[in-house]
Amino acid sequence: METFDELYYREPYAREFDARVTSCTAADEGFAIELDQTAFYPTGGGQPGDRGTLTVGSGEDALVVSVREAIPGKGTGEVIHLVDATLPVGASVHGSLDWTWRRDNMEAHTGEHIISGIVHALFGYNNVGFHMGERCIEVDFDGVLTPEDVLDVERRANAAVREDVRVEALLPSPDELASLDYRSKKDHEGQIRVVRIAGVDSCACCGTHVSSTGQVGLIKILRLTTKKKRTRLELLCGRRALEACEKAMQSLRETSNFLTVGDEEVPEAVRRLSAEKDELKHQLKQAGHAQIEQFVATLAPKDSLAVCCLPGLDVEDLRYLCECVLERTPATVCAGISPVEGDDSRLAYVMASSGADLRAACKELNARLGGRGGGKPQMVQGSWATTLEVAESAIREILG
Ligand SMILES: [Zn+2]
């Protein structure tokens, strides 16, 4: 039965410790080592396991790659350290934790309690899913939160951080437990460990936490997504939250410098730029249409079929070209062709008619010219893998 007297529970701030190797066996990707005591937290309760090194005497450091419980979830206290080198059974070892990693996880875990406790108190929603990653912590709630709710939760969470409330791990007796109000995901067997942050949250938890909320430093909710009456919050705490804010400020600074505006003017400046771009695109389109109209004015088709080969036209331009030809010349069928931009081997085409069904001809041309595409009876479009000369003579043969 779990007694919570492992070193990582008794002394969650222990970064270094001494122990004795009790077993060492070859594992898939290294060696599975057990010690008579350990400060390495094994993966569990949503919190990733610790990393670090184990060293025998003045020998080289063996890298601790991952740490897990021998029987996951059973709390037998037996911890397996997956290490990249063999260590002699019986040897004294010095363990050293990757403290940045562990501290990040303690800040993250404590921050998650603060957020979950506040959401539960304000809205009655339960934390129904929890994942602690390096990029962010994901917390799922069984209810819908709005962006305004989330901002309120974040502000309250950071107020709890500034108040620097104690974070305690309680091991209550069954009687004491009966009188405790705490959040719990499942019915635990044996001793329950309740992590209490006075006035903020009480929750059954087997993770490691900082000893007061002030040490979380900062809680930043990055993203809110709602789906099927559930809400997922992505957040960062402590050092990782600060780092994310630094990066966000850096991006903002680069953008505001580039736009030569103040930070707070960036959204408006980007909207303005986007509107200018749309206006220029519109003007460019109009200039393109004017050119097409000029070209059509020079056409004097002798018969009812016009084949127009023009460079630099997209499908929309080709459609406009066909419409102009049908409207302004005696032609009743028009084929507009232009080399596909960025692909020398293909031609874009649009064919339009003032009455005739072009679909059969389109199919035949596609088959003959390695093409694809189709459309409505009087307007087909697509591309062919051929040259302008071959395309023009095929069109004249089939539609002429
Ligand atoms: Zn916890």
Short mmCIF file of C-alpha atoms and ligand atoms in Angstrom, two decimals, residues 45 47 109-110 112-113 130 193 195 203-209, ligand 1:
data_model
loop_
_atom_site.label_atom_id
_atom_site.label_comp_id
_atom_site.label_asym_id
_atom_site.label_seq_id
_atom_site.Cartn_x
_atom_site.Cartn_y
_atom_site.Cartn_z
CA GLY A 45 -0.77 11.42 -11.84
CA GLN A 47 3.19 14.45 -14.11
CA HIS A 109 1.37 20.93 -11.37
CA THR A 110 0.70 23.50 -8.67
CA GLU A 112 -2.95 23.33 -12.60
CA HIS A 113 -4.38 22.82 -9.07
CA PHE A 130 -4.94 16.49 -17.62
CA ARG A 193 -2.92 12.19 -0.16
CA VAL A 195 -2.93 18.53 -1.69
CA CYS A 203 -7.45 17.70 -4.41
CA ALA A 204 -6.35 14.07 -4.12
CA CYS A 205 -2.96 14.02 -5.84
CA CYS A 206 0.26 12.02 -5.89
CA GLY A 207 2.42 14.56 -7.73
CA THR A 208 5.10 16.97 -6.58
CA HIS A 209 4.31 20.64 -5.98
ZN ZN B 1 -0.98 17.65 -7.92
#
